[in-house]
mmCIF file of C-alpha atoms in Angstrom:
data_model
loop_
_atom_site.group_PDB
_atom_site.id
_atom_site.type_symbol
_atom_site.label_atom_id
_atom_site.label_comp_id
_atom_site.label_asym_id
_atom_site.label_seq_id
_atom_site.Cartn_x
_atom_site.Cartn_y
_atom_site.Cartn_z
ATOM 1 C CA UNK M 21 -0.736 -0.156 0.248
ATOM 2 C CA UNK M 22 2.307 2.479 1.130
ATOM 3 C CA UNK M 23 4.203 1.545 -2.575
ATOM 4 C CA UNK M 24 1.661 2.322 -3.989
ATOM 5 C CA UNK M 25 1.225 5.256 -2.700
ATOM 6 C CA UNK M 26 4.447 6.328 -3.452
ATOM 7 C CA UNK M 27 4.195 5.355 -7.129
ATOM 8 C CA UNK M 28 1.562 7.837 -6.953
ATOM 9 C CA UNK M 29 2.815 10.918 -5.697
ATOM 10 C CA UNK M 30 6.131 10.750 -7.821
ATOM 11 C CA UNK M 31 3.758 10.338 -11.211
ATOM 12 C CA UNK M 32 2.140 13.836 -9.455
ATOM 13 C CA UNK M 33 5.325 15.124 -10.051
ATOM 14 C CA UNK M 34 6.803 15.632 -13.871
ATOM 15 C CA UNK M 35 2.526 17.321 -13.330
ATOM 16 C CA UNK M 36 3.683 19.671 -10.454
ATOM 17 C CA UNK M 37 7.032 20.574 -12.748
ATOM 18 C CA UNK M 38 4.964 20.809 -15.425
ATOM 19 C CA UNK M 39 2.213 23.114 -13.567
ATOM 20 C CA UNK M 40 4.620 25.352 -12.388
ATOM 21 C CA UNK M 41 6.318 25.828 -15.838
ATOM 22 C CA UNK M 42 3.843 27.096 -17.348
ATOM 23 C CA UNK M 43 3.238 29.568 -14.579
ATOM 24 C CA UNK M 44 6.381 30.566 -14.267
ATOM 25 C CA UNK M 45 6.220 30.488 -18.919
ATOM 26 C CA UNK M 46 2.912 32.808 -19.109
ATOM 27 C CA UNK M 47 4.318 35.375 -16.073
ATOM 28 C CA UNK M 48 6.820 35.585 -18.022
ATOM 29 C CA UNK M 49 4.818 36.370 -21.221
ATOM 30 C CA UNK M 50 2.955 38.421 -19.031
ATOM 31 C CA UNK M 51 6.145 40.884 -17.567
ATOM 32 C CA UNK M 52 7.171 41.297 -21.633
ATOM 33 C CA UNK M 53 3.981 43.458 -22.888
ATOM 34 C CA UNK M 54 3.921 45.199 -19.740
ATOM 35 C CA UNK M 55 7.690 45.934 -20.017
ATOM 36 C CA UNK M 56 7.081 45.650 -24.667
ATOM 37 C CA UNK M 57 4.917 48.729 -24.449
ATOM 38 C CA UNK M 58 6.185 50.979 -21.698
ATOM 39 C CA UNK M 59 10.168 50.618 -23.588
ATOM 40 C CA UNK M 60 7.808 51.610 -27.097
ATOM 41 C CA UNK M 61 5.170 54.539 -25.573
ATOM 42 C CA UNK M 62 7.828 55.762 -22.974
ATOM 43 C CA UNK M 63 10.772 56.705 -24.933
ATOM 44 C CA UNK M 64 8.761 58.370 -27.795
ATOM 45 C CA UNK M 65 6.430 60.326 -25.498
ATOM 46 C CA UNK M 66 10.382 61.047 -23.426
ATOM 47 C CA UNK M 67 11.434 62.208 -27.209
ATOM 48 C CA UNK M 68 7.558 64.233 -28.041
ATOM 49 C CA UNK M 69 8.679 66.399 -24.173
ATOM 50 C CA UNK M 70 12.157 67.082 -25.435
ATOM 51 C CA UNK M 71 11.322 67.660 -29.538
ATOM 52 C CA UNK M 72 8.570 70.753 -28.409
ATOM 53 C CA UNK M 73 11.107 72.454 -26.201
ATOM 54 C CA UNK M 74 10.730 70.321 -23.104
ATOM 55 C CA UNK M 75 14.429 71.107 -20.862
ATOM 56 C CA UNK M 76 13.844 69.287 -17.141
ATOM 57 C CA UNK M 77 15.511 66.080 -17.769
ATOM 58 C CA UNK M 78 15.265 65.447 -13.521
ATOM 59 C CA UNK M 79 11.467 65.465 -13.822
ATOM 60 C CA UNK M 80 11.048 63.108 -16.770
ATOM 61 C CA UNK M 81 13.413 61.133 -14.848
ATOM 62 C CA UNK M 82 11.830 61.172 -11.706
ATOM 63 C CA UNK M 83 8.488 59.768 -13.763
ATOM 64 C CA UNK M 84 10.612 56.618 -14.530
ATOM 65 C CA UNK M 85 9.454 54.916 -11.046
ATOM 66 C CA UNK M 86 6.986 58.034 -10.092
ATOM 67 C CA UNK M 87 4.038 55.468 -10.028
ATOM 68 C CA UNK M 88 5.930 52.713 -7.669
ATOM 69 C CA UNK M 89 3.023 53.511 -4.842
ATOM 70 C CA UNK M 90 0.569 51.442 -7.331
ATOM 71 C CA UNK M 91 2.741 48.487 -5.785
ATOM 72 C CA UNK M 92 1.090 49.826 -2.499
ATOM 73 C CA UNK M 93 -1.955 47.261 -3.748
ATOM 74 C CA UNK M 94 -0.832 44.157 -4.687
ATOM 75 C CA UNK M 95 2.081 44.756 -1.249
ATOM 76 C CA UNK M 96 -1.239 44.702 1.272
ATOM 77 C CA UNK M 97 -3.568 42.205 -0.968
ATOM 78 C CA UNK M 98 -0.151 39.257 -0.284
ATOM 79 C CA UNK M 99 0.498 40.970 3.206
ATOM 80 C CA UNK M 100 -3.382 40.335 4.375
ATOM 81 C CA UNK M 101 -3.130 36.367 2.569
ATOM 82 C CA UNK M 102 -0.135 35.871 4.366
ATOM 83 C CA UNK M 103 -0.994 37.399 7.494
ATOM 84 C CA UNK M 104 -4.502 35.017 7.556
ATOM 85 C CA UNK M 105 -2.121 31.672 6.702
ATOM 86 C CA UNK M 106 0.213 33.007 9.462
ATOM 87 C CA UNK M 107 -2.800 32.701 11.972
ATOM 88 C CA UNK M 108 -4.007 29.804 10.972
ATOM 89 C CA UNK M 109 -1.046 27.592 10.392
ATOM 90 C CA UNK M 110 1.173 29.424 13.411
ATOM 91 C CA UNK M 111 4.533 29.018 10.618
ATOM 92 C CA UNK M 112 6.314 31.798 10.918
ATOM 93 C CA UNK M 113 6.089 33.205 7.180
ATOM 94 C CA UNK M 114 8.488 36.131 5.476
ATOM 95 C CA UNK M 115 6.492 38.906 5.285
ATOM 96 C CA UNK M 116 8.525 41.485 4.713
ATOM 97 C CA UNK M 117 11.688 42.092 2.582
ATOM 98 C CA UNK M 118 15.379 41.615 4.539
ATOM 99 C CA UNK M 119 17.974 44.743 5.277
ATOM 100 C CA UNK M 120 19.496 42.725 3.506
ATOM 101 C CA UNK M 121 17.000 43.117 0.440
ATOM 102 C CA UNK M 122 15.852 46.728 1.591
ATOM 103 C CA UNK M 123 19.535 48.027 1.375
ATOM 104 C CA UNK M 124 20.644 46.512 -2.296
ATOM 105 C CA UNK M 125 17.074 48.017 -3.088
ATOM 106 C CA UNK M 126 18.608 51.492 -1.888
ATOM 107 C CA UNK M 127 21.370 51.245 -3.830
ATOM 108 C CA UNK M 128 19.654 49.933 -6.877
ATOM 109 C CA UNK M 129 17.202 52.755 -6.707
ATOM 110 C CA UNK M 130 19.751 55.219 -6.499
ATOM 111 C CA UNK M 131 21.845 54.368 -9.636
ATOM 112 C CA UNK M 132 17.981 53.859 -11.297
ATOM 113 C CA UNK M 133 18.047 57.096 -11.261
ATOM 114 C CA UNK M 134 21.422 58.772 -12.386
ATOM 115 C CA UNK M 135 21.154 55.999 -15.030
ATOM 116 C CA UNK M 136 17.758 57.113 -15.950
ATOM 117 C CA UNK M 137 19.243 60.675 -16.410
ATOM 118 C CA UNK M 138 21.998 59.699 -18.833
ATOM 119 C CA UNK M 139 18.957 58.149 -20.966
ATOM 120 C CA UNK M 140 17.014 61.698 -21.321
ATOM 121 C CA UNK M 141 20.331 63.433 -21.600
ATOM 122 C CA UNK M 142 20.674 61.609 -24.232
ATOM 123 C CA UNK M 143 17.119 61.140 -25.591
ATOM 124 C CA UNK M 144 17.207 64.996 -25.462
ATOM 125 C CA UNK M 145 19.794 65.272 -28.763
ATOM 126 C CA UNK M 146 19.533 62.468 -29.834
ATOM 127 C CA UNK M 147 16.950 60.781 -32.428
ATOM 128 C CA UNK M 148 14.908 58.130 -31.020
ATOM 129 C CA UNK M 149 16.678 56.026 -33.617
ATOM 130 C CA UNK M 150 20.734 57.019 -32.378
ATOM 131 C CA UNK M 151 19.032 55.657 -28.427
ATOM 132 C CA UNK M 152 18.156 53.284 -28.772
ATOM 133 C CA UNK M 153 20.598 51.153 -30.985
ATOM 134 C CA UNK M 154 22.734 52.843 -28.270
ATOM 135 C CA UNK M 155 20.459 52.011 -25.563
ATOM 136 C CA UNK M 156 20.951 48.046 -27.187
ATOM 137 C CA UNK M 157 24.504 47.694 -25.676
ATOM 138 C CA UNK M 158 23.225 47.313 -22.832
ATOM 139 C CA UNK M 159 23.194 43.720 -23.720
ATOM 140 C CA UNK M 160 26.248 43.373 -24.156
ATOM 141 C CA UNK M 161 26.546 44.874 -20.592
ATOM 142 C CA UNK M 162 24.801 42.896 -19.028
ATOM 143 C CA UNK M 163 26.773 39.916 -19.971
ATOM 144 C CA UNK M 164 29.625 41.306 -19.181
ATOM 145 C CA UNK M 165 28.639 42.393 -15.734
ATOM 146 C CA UNK M 166 26.768 39.169 -14.904
ATOM 147 C CA UNK M 167 29.996 37.134 -15.695
ATOM 148 C CA UNK M 168 31.387 38.312 -12.538
ATOM 149 C CA UNK M 169 28.281 39.387 -10.614
ATOM 150 C CA UNK M 170 26.530 36.323 -11.182
ATOM 151 C CA UNK M 171 29.202 33.164 -12.656
ATOM 152 C CA UNK M 172 26.725 33.426 -16.546
ATOM 153 C CA UNK M 173 29.382 31.550 -18.256
ATOM 154 C CA UNK M 174 31.189 33.492 -21.349
ATOM 155 C CA UNK M 175 30.358 31.425 -23.989
ATOM 156 C CA UNK M 176 31.729 32.188 -28.036
ATOM 157 C CA UNK M 177 28.543 33.161 -29.019
ATOM 158 C CA UNK M 178 28.110 36.357 -26.141
ATOM 159 C CA UNK M 179 31.868 37.622 -27.110
ATOM 160 C CA UNK M 180 30.670 38.058 -30.473
ATOM 161 C CA UNK M 181 27.178 39.233 -29.174
ATOM 162 C CA UNK M 182 29.577 41.893 -27.481
ATOM 163 C CA UNK M 183 31.706 42.249 -30.244
ATOM 164 C CA UNK M 184 29.203 42.899 -32.160
ATOM 165 C CA UNK M 185 27.268 45.138 -30.299
ATOM 166 C CA UNK M 186 30.862 48.213 -29.578
ATOM 167 C CA UNK M 187 31.376 48.201 -33.414
ATOM 168 C CA UNK M 188 27.190 49.147 -34.782
ATOM 169 C CA UNK M 189 28.064 51.819 -31.771
ATOM 170 C CA UNK M 190 30.793 52.288 -33.857
ATOM 171 C CA UNK M 191 29.889 53.394 -36.849
ATOM 172 C CA UNK M 192 26.933 55.455 -35.606
ATOM 173 C CA UNK M 193 29.476 57.165 -33.380
ATOM 174 C CA UNK M 194 32.100 57.956 -35.985
ATOM 175 C CA UNK M 195 28.654 58.507 -38.712
ATOM 176 C CA UNK M 196 26.324 60.662 -35.991
ATOM 177 C CA UNK M 197 26.624 63.893 -36.835
ATOM 178 C CA UNK M 198 23.897 62.893 -40.643
ATOM 179 C CA UNK M 199 21.198 62.854 -37.936
ATOM 180 C CA UNK M 200 21.935 66.906 -36.387
ATOM 181 C CA UNK M 201 18.856 68.733 -36.013
ATOM 182 C CA UNK M 202 18.769 72.644 -36.983
ATOM 183 C CA UNK M 203 20.655 74.222 -34.063
ATOM 184 C CA UNK M 204 22.225 71.773 -31.660
ATOM 185 C CA UNK M 205 25.780 71.932 -31.670
ATOM 186 C CA UNK M 206 28.247 68.781 -32.186
ATOM 187 C CA UNK M 207 29.400 69.476 -28.968
ATOM 188 C CA UNK M 208 26.107 68.836 -27.353
ATOM 189 C CA UNK M 209 25.040 66.126 -29.455
ATOM 190 C CA UNK M 210 28.344 64.253 -29.158
ATOM 191 C CA UNK M 211 28.040 64.788 -24.963
ATOM 192 C CA UNK M 212 24.501 62.998 -25.905
ATOM 193 C CA UNK M 213 25.634 59.649 -27.998
ATOM 194 C CA UNK M 214 28.495 60.032 -24.710
ATOM 195 C CA UNK M 215 25.879 59.458 -22.120
ATOM 196 C CA UNK M 216 23.503 56.774 -22.966
ATOM 197 C CA UNK M 217 26.638 55.019 -24.293
ATOM 198 C CA UNK M 218 27.521 55.533 -20.785
ATOM 199 C CA UNK M 219 23.645 55.033 -19.051
ATOM 200 C CA UNK M 220 23.408 51.778 -21.463
ATOM 201 C CA UNK M 221 26.568 50.378 -19.162
ATOM 202 C CA UNK M 222 24.943 51.196 -15.692
ATOM 203 C CA UNK M 223 21.754 49.904 -16.793
ATOM 204 C CA UNK M 224 23.707 46.541 -17.809
ATOM 205 C CA UNK M 225 24.793 47.133 -13.926
ATOM 206 C CA UNK M 226 21.677 47.099 -11.921
ATOM 207 C CA UNK M 227 20.126 44.390 -13.972
ATOM 208 C CA UNK M 228 23.027 42.239 -12.806
ATOM 209 C CA UNK M 229 22.476 43.549 -9.766
ATOM 210 C CA UNK M 230 18.672 43.022 -9.011
ATOM 211 C CA UNK M 231 19.697 39.246 -10.454
ATOM 212 C CA UNK M 232 23.257 39.400 -7.596
ATOM 213 C CA UNK M 233 20.657 40.893 -5.033
ATOM 214 C CA UNK M 234 18.218 37.876 -5.614
ATOM 215 C CA UNK M 235 21.365 35.581 -5.146
ATOM 216 C CA UNK M 236 22.323 36.700 -2.099
ATOM 217 C CA UNK M 237 19.644 37.568 -0.218
ATOM 218 C CA UNK M 238 19.845 34.796 2.177
ATOM 219 C CA UNK M 239 16.555 34.040 2.089
ATOM 220 C CA UNK M 240 14.295 31.953 -0.525
ATOM 221 C CA UNK M 241 13.202 35.307 -2.753
ATOM 222 C CA UNK M 242 9.213 34.460 -3.660
ATOM 223 C CA UNK M 243 7.251 36.911 -5.859
ATOM 224 C CA UNK M 244 6.271 38.521 -2.934
ATOM 225 C CA UNK M 245 9.939 39.894 -2.038
ATOM 226 C CA UNK M 246 10.376 41.190 -5.489
ATOM 227 C CA UNK M 247 7.560 42.842 -5.426
ATOM 228 C CA UNK M 248 8.303 44.658 -2.412
ATOM 229 C CA UNK M 249 12.129 45.037 -4.144
ATOM 230 C CA UNK M 250 10.032 46.710 -6.650
ATOM 231 C CA UNK M 251 8.653 49.086 -4.861
ATOM 232 C CA UNK M 252 11.810 49.983 -3.437
ATOM 233 C CA UNK M 253 14.459 50.135 -5.709
ATOM 234 C CA UNK M 254 10.928 52.603 -7.399
ATOM 235 C CA UNK M 255 10.490 54.157 -4.346
ATOM 236 C CA UNK M 256 14.684 55.508 -3.589
ATOM 237 C CA UNK M 257 15.171 56.307 -7.549
ATOM 238 C CA UNK M 258 11.831 58.760 -6.893
ATOM 239 C CA UNK M 259 12.767 60.108 -3.712
ATOM 240 C CA UNK M 260 16.579 60.795 -5.258
ATOM 241 C CA UNK M 261 15.189 62.356 -8.277
ATOM 242 C CA UNK M 262 12.770 64.344 -5.709
ATOM 243 C CA UNK M 263 16.469 65.839 -4.174
ATOM 244 C CA UNK M 264 17.510 67.028 -7.593
ATOM 245 C CA UNK M 265 14.831 68.549 -9.219
ATOM 246 C CA UNK M 266 14.766 70.656 -5.452
ATOM 247 C CA UNK M 267 18.250 71.442 -6.414
ATOM 248 C CA UNK M 268 17.435 72.052 -9.744
ATOM 249 C CA UNK M 269 14.488 74.358 -8.850
ATOM 250 C CA UNK M 270 12.342 72.200 -11.697
ATOM 251 C CA UNK M 271 8.626 72.217 -9.470
ATOM 252 C CA UNK M 272 9.320 76.259 -9.639
ATOM 253 C CA UNK M 273 9.439 76.008 -13.351
ATOM 254 C CA UNK M 274 7.295 73.340 -14.121
ATOM 255 C CA UNK M 275 3.635 75.581 -14.499
ATOM 256 C CA UNK M 276 6.460 77.983 -16.299
ATOM 257 C CA UNK M 277 6.904 75.484 -18.996
ATOM 258 C CA UNK M 278 3.900 73.667 -19.945
ATOM 259 C CA UNK M 279 2.851 77.725 -20.376
ATOM 260 C CA UNK M 280 5.590 78.260 -22.268
ATOM 261 C CA UNK M 281 5.093 75.174 -24.861
ATOM 262 C CA UNK M 282 3.336 74.896 -27.684
ATOM 263 C CA UNK M 283 1.913 71.544 -26.447
ATOM 264 C CA UNK M 284 -0.074 73.175 -24.833
ATOM 265 C CA UNK M 285 -1.254 73.264 -20.413
ATOM 266 C CA UNK M 286 -3.820 70.248 -20.755
ATOM 267 C CA UNK M 287 -1.176 68.068 -22.920
ATOM 268 C CA UNK M 288 1.711 68.645 -21.812
ATOM 269 C CA UNK M 289 0.202 67.093 -17.759
ATOM 270 C CA UNK M 290 -1.190 64.303 -20.104
ATOM 271 C CA UNK M 291 1.903 63.236 -21.675
ATOM 272 C CA UNK M 292 3.860 63.791 -18.337
ATOM 273 C CA UNK M 293 1.403 61.396 -17.110
ATOM 274 C CA UNK M 294 0.892 59.057 -19.673
ATOM 275 C CA UNK M 295 5.203 58.994 -19.370
ATOM 276 C CA UNK M 296 4.599 58.022 -16.056
ATOM 277 C CA UNK M 297 1.509 55.053 -16.613
ATOM 278 C CA UNK M 298 4.012 54.482 -19.821
ATOM 279 C CA UNK M 299 7.995 53.341 -17.746
ATOM 280 C CA UNK M 300 6.317 52.667 -14.331
ATOM 281 C CA UNK M 301 4.606 48.987 -16.604
ATOM 282 C CA UNK M 302 7.907 49.380 -18.292
ATOM 283 C CA UNK M 303 9.667 48.937 -14.701
ATOM 284 C CA UNK M 304 7.251 46.092 -13.837
ATOM 285 C CA UNK M 305 7.973 44.378 -16.554
ATOM 286 C CA UNK M 306 11.818 44.581 -16.659
ATOM 287 C CA UNK M 307 11.929 43.354 -12.955
ATOM 288 C CA UNK M 308 9.447 40.422 -13.187
ATOM 289 C CA UNK M 309 11.790 39.190 -16.415
ATOM 290 C CA UNK M 310 13.871 38.568 -14.141
ATOM 291 C CA UNK M 311 12.898 37.752 -10.897
ATOM 292 C CA UNK M 312 11.254 34.696 -13.570
ATOM 293 C CA UNK M 313 14.306 34.157 -15.383
ATOM 294 C CA UNK M 314 17.234 35.481 -15.465
ATOM 295 C CA UNK M 315 19.388 39.388 -16.326
ATOM 296 C CA UNK M 316 19.794 38.424 -19.318
ATOM 297 C CA UNK M 317 16.624 37.073 -21.122
ATOM 298 C CA UNK M 318 15.905 40.590 -20.399
ATOM 299 C CA UNK M 319 18.455 42.673 -22.358
ATOM 300 C CA UNK M 320 17.593 39.677 -24.752
ATOM 301 C CA UNK M 321 13.961 40.994 -24.358
ATOM 302 C CA UNK M 322 14.775 44.325 -24.788
ATOM 303 C CA UNK M 323 16.860 44.349 -28.449
ATOM 304 C CA UNK M 324 14.472 42.732 -29.944
ATOM 305 C CA UNK M 325 12.341 45.703 -29.089
ATOM 306 C CA UNK M 326 15.155 48.198 -30.266
ATOM 307 C CA UNK M 327 14.254 47.813 -34.332
ATOM 308 C CA UNK M 328 10.617 48.328 -33.528
ATOM 309 C CA UNK M 329 10.504 50.998 -31.336
ATOM 310 C CA UNK M 330 13.055 52.713 -34.499
ATOM 311 C CA UNK M 331 10.244 51.883 -37.010
ATOM 312 C CA UNK M 332 7.941 53.440 -34.842
ATOM 313 C CA UNK M 333 9.931 56.749 -34.709
ATOM 314 C CA UNK M 334 11.108 56.884 -38.421
ATOM 315 C CA UNK M 335 6.369 56.623 -38.778
ATOM 316 C CA UNK M 336 5.867 58.763 -35.595
ATOM 317 C CA UNK M 337 8.119 61.046 -35.784
ATOM 318 C CA UNK M 338 10.319 63.171 -37.715
ATOM 319 C CA UNK M 339 13.412 60.812 -37.872
ATOM 320 C CA UNK M 340 15.216 58.970 -41.111
ATOM 321 C CA UNK M 341 16.772 55.662 -41.316
ATOM 322 C CA UNK M 342 20.186 56.027 -43.431
ATOM 323 C CA UNK M 343 22.453 53.782 -44.329
ATOM 324 C CA UNK M 344 24.620 53.541 -41.160
ATOM 325 C CA UNK M 345 21.558 53.209 -38.619
ATOM 326 C CA UNK M 346 20.931 49.920 -40.570
ATOM 327 C CA UNK M 347 23.908 48.597 -40.583
ATOM 328 C CA UNK M 348 24.919 49.623 -36.681
ATOM 329 C CA UNK M 349 20.970 47.450 -36.403
ATOM 330 C CA UNK M 350 21.626 45.107 -38.382
ATOM 331 C CA UNK M 351 25.185 44.065 -36.561
ATOM 332 C CA UNK M 352 22.731 44.503 -33.447
ATOM 333 C CA UNK M 353 20.419 41.606 -35.015
ATOM 334 C CA UNK M 354 22.841 39.469 -35.495
ATOM 335 C CA UNK M 355 24.709 40.139 -32.103
ATOM 336 C CA UNK M 356 21.205 39.286 -30.430
ATOM 337 C CA UNK M 357 20.513 36.079 -32.828
ATOM 338 C CA UNK M 358 24.449 35.171 -31.886
ATOM 339 C CA UNK M 359 23.577 34.804 -28.299
ATOM 340 C CA UNK M 360 20.484 33.709 -28.854
ATOM 341 C CA UNK M 361 21.797 30.369 -30.582
ATOM 342 C CA UNK M 362 23.634 30.127 -28.383
ATOM 343 C CA UNK M 363 21.604 29.953 -25.068
#
């Protein structure tokens, strides 16, 4: 009889594993959709803001994580459910993040705020077609930092990917003057180029850092703890940007900027609100993908979106797509395909 029960238990294990993998795949798909919608729409809205005369880069950086209070709802629901389980079973269930995870979240949040500023600085001077191609190098930087921080193996395919994406950036750098807007200095354009590339490097470090914090947490990292970490990362990033906005006197300038911009006040505030919603969806999607899979999968999805993003930019914004960009895009896609095949 005991043998039969044991056999039934063994038969149930593959079913449970299959169900777990299907749920995990569904979560990855949902997070990918959130990230894709947020990434494409957020970048377009930020570029529209700067094209119409917007100057507040720290304001746009703040919008990346300004929607973090919305995460209080899932955290509260999870807490109530866990409290009920705790009272009925008397089990010691971890409800909140550990101090170690909180410190990790604070550091990553500040770095995310700096990363967002670097990207926004670049987008204020560069077309989306250029900034998105430069941003795609974050996959290469993620692979490098993941190798040192979480011991992801470097293969011939991943090395090939890093080299190709870097070559694509060099091509854009050599022929970058063709897309400069009228009245924009070469110095500012070059500075935007460099800042975007540095932002991509820091983005790669943050991605690997999130996975590293999960590995070094010292406790089982559940979905609930990840949502709380996401809340803390976003909160510290938003607070960091608020401090810089106070120093830069951005809050006093918002009303004046809304009146002076050609969009009109209603459209101005609508763009800010939609940007915050889009970027928060992107944040939820990115951290969710890293939790459900790895920082490298997130980097792959991120790289896949850049061609789509460029198509939207050419259709809806005054941007062109010349031969240099096609060559850089081909190298990025070649590097992505090489890495994907190797994985």
